[in-house]
One Martini backbone bead per residue (centre of mass of N, CA, C, O) as a GRO file, in nm:
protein
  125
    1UNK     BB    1  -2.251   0.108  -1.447
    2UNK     BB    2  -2.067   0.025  -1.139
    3UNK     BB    3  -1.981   0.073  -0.802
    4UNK     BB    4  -1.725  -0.033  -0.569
    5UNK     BB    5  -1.658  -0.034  -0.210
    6UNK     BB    6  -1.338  -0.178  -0.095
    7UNK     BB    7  -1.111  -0.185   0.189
    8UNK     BB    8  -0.838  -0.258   0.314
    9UNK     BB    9  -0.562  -0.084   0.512
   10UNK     BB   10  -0.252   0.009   0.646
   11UNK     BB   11   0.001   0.151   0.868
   12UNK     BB   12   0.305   0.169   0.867
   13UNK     BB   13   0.648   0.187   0.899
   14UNK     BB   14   0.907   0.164   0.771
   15UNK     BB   15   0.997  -0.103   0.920
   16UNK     BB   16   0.788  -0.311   0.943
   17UNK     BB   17   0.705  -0.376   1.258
   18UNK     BB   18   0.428  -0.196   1.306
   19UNK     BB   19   0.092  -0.103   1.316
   20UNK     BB   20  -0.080   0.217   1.329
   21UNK     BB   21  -0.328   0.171   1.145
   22UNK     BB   22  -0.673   0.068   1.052
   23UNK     BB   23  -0.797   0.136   0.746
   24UNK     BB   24  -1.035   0.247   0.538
   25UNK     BB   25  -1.066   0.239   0.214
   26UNK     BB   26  -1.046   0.211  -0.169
   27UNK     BB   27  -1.183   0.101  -0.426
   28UNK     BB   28  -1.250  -0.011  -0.781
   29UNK     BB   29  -1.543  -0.153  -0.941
   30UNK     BB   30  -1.582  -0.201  -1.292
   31UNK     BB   31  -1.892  -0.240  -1.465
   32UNK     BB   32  -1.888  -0.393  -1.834
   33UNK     BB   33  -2.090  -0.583  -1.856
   34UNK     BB   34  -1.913  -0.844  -1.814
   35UNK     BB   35  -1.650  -0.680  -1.721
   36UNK     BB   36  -1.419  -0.697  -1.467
   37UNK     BB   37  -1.251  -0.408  -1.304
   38UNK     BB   38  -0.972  -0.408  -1.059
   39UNK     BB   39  -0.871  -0.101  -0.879
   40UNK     BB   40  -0.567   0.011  -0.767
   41UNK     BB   41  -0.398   0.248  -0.536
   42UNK     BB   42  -0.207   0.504  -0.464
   43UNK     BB   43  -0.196   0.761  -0.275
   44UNK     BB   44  -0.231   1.090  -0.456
   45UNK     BB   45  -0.189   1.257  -0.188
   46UNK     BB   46  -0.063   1.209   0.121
   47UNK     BB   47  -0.260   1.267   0.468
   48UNK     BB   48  -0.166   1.444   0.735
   49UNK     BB   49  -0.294   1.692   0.944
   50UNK     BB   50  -0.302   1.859   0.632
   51UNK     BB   51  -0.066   1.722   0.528
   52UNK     BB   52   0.121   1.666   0.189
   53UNK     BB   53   0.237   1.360   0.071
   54UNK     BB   54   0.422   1.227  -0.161
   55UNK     BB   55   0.437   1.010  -0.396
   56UNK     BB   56   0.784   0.774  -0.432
   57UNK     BB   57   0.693   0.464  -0.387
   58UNK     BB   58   0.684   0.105  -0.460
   59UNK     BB   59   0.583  -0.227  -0.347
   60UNK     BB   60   0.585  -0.605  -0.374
   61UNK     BB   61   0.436  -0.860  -0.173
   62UNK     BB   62   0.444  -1.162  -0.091
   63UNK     BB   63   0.261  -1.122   0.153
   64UNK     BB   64   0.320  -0.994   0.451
   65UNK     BB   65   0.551  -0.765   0.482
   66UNK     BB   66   0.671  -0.940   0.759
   67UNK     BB   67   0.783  -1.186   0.569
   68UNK     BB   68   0.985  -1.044   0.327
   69UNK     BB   69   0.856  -1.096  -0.005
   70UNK     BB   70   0.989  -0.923  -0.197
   71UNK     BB   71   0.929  -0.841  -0.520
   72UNK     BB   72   1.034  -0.831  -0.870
   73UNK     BB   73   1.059  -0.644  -1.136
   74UNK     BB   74   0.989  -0.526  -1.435
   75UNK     BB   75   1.195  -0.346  -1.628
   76UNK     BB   76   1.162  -0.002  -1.738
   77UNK     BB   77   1.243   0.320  -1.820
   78UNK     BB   78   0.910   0.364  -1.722
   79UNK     BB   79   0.915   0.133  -1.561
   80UNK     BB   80   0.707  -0.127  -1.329
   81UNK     BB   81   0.652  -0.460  -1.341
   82UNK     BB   82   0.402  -0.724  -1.205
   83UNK     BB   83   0.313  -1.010  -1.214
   84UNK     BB   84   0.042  -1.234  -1.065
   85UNK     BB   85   0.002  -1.497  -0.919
   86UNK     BB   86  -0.297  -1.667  -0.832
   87UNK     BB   87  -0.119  -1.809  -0.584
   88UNK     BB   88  -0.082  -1.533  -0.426
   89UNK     BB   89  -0.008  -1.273  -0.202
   90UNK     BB   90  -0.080  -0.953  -0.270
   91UNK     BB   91   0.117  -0.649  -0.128
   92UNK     BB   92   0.116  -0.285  -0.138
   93UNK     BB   93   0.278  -0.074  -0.104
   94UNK     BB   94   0.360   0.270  -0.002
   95UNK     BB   95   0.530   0.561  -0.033
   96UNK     BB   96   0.643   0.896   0.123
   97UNK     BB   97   0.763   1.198   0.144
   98UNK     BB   98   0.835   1.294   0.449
   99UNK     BB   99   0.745   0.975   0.586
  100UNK     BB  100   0.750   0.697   0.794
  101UNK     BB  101   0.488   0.594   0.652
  102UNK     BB  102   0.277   0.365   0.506
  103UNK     BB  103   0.085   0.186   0.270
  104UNK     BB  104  -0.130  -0.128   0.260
  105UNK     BB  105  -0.262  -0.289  -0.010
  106UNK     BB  106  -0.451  -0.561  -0.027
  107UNK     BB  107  -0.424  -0.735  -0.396
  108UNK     BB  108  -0.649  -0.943  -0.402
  109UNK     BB  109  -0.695  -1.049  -0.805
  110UNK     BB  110  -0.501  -0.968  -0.912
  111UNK     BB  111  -0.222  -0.965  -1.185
  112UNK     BB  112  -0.156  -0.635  -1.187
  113UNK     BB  113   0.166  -0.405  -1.159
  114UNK     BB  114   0.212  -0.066  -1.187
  115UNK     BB  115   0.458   0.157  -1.268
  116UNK     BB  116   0.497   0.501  -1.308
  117UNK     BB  117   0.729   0.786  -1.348
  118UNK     BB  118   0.559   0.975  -1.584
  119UNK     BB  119   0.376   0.992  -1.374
  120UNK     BB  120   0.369   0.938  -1.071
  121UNK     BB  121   0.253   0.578  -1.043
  122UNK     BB  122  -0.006   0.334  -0.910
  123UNK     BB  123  -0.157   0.012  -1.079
  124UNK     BB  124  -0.385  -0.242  -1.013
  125UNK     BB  125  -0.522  -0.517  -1.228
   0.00000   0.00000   0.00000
């Protein structure tokens, strides 16, 4: 088994007009004999200055933020999936309480995105 590390992600405003700031950030992949799986995740909780703010929504969307393809999850009682088209360009968003930044980590060749509400979890696949 072993682990690799690497992501780029923005942080952008509410608005998602504008970005913030770019830092690298972690992804894992996680290799078990022929099989590779790899995971992403919105971080939780989001720290700024010492201060903790919880995870509290995500969106997925087909390019670029700034291009506004936001798609739509299969929903039921306690979840959202997303399945991505291998010919998509998905950027997942991360949301997080009484904070106006969001996360935006690009998650190419993922297949799928899914959240859990019980406990709030984000996590492409």
């Amino acid at each position: 088994m072993y682990l690799m590390m690497g992501i780029n992600f923005m942080l952008l405003n509410k608005s998602l007009k504008s970005t913030c700031l770019g830092i690298l950030f972690t992804f894992i992949n996680i290799g078990c004999g022929n099989a590779n799986t790899s995971l992403f995740s919105c971080p939780d909780p989001f720290i700024v200055d010492g201060k903790s703010y919880p995870l509290i929504n995500a969106s997925l969307f087909d390019g670029p933020v700034e291009n506004q393809g936001e798609l739509v999850p299969r929903m039921t009682k306690n979840t959202r999936e997303w399945n991505i088209d291998p010919r998509m360009d998905p950027y997942l968003v991360c949301h997080f309480n009484k904070v106006k930044n969001t996360v935006v980590l690009h998650v190419a060749g993922t297949t799928q995105c899914t959240v859990n509400e019980n406990p709030f979890t984000v996590q492409c696949h």
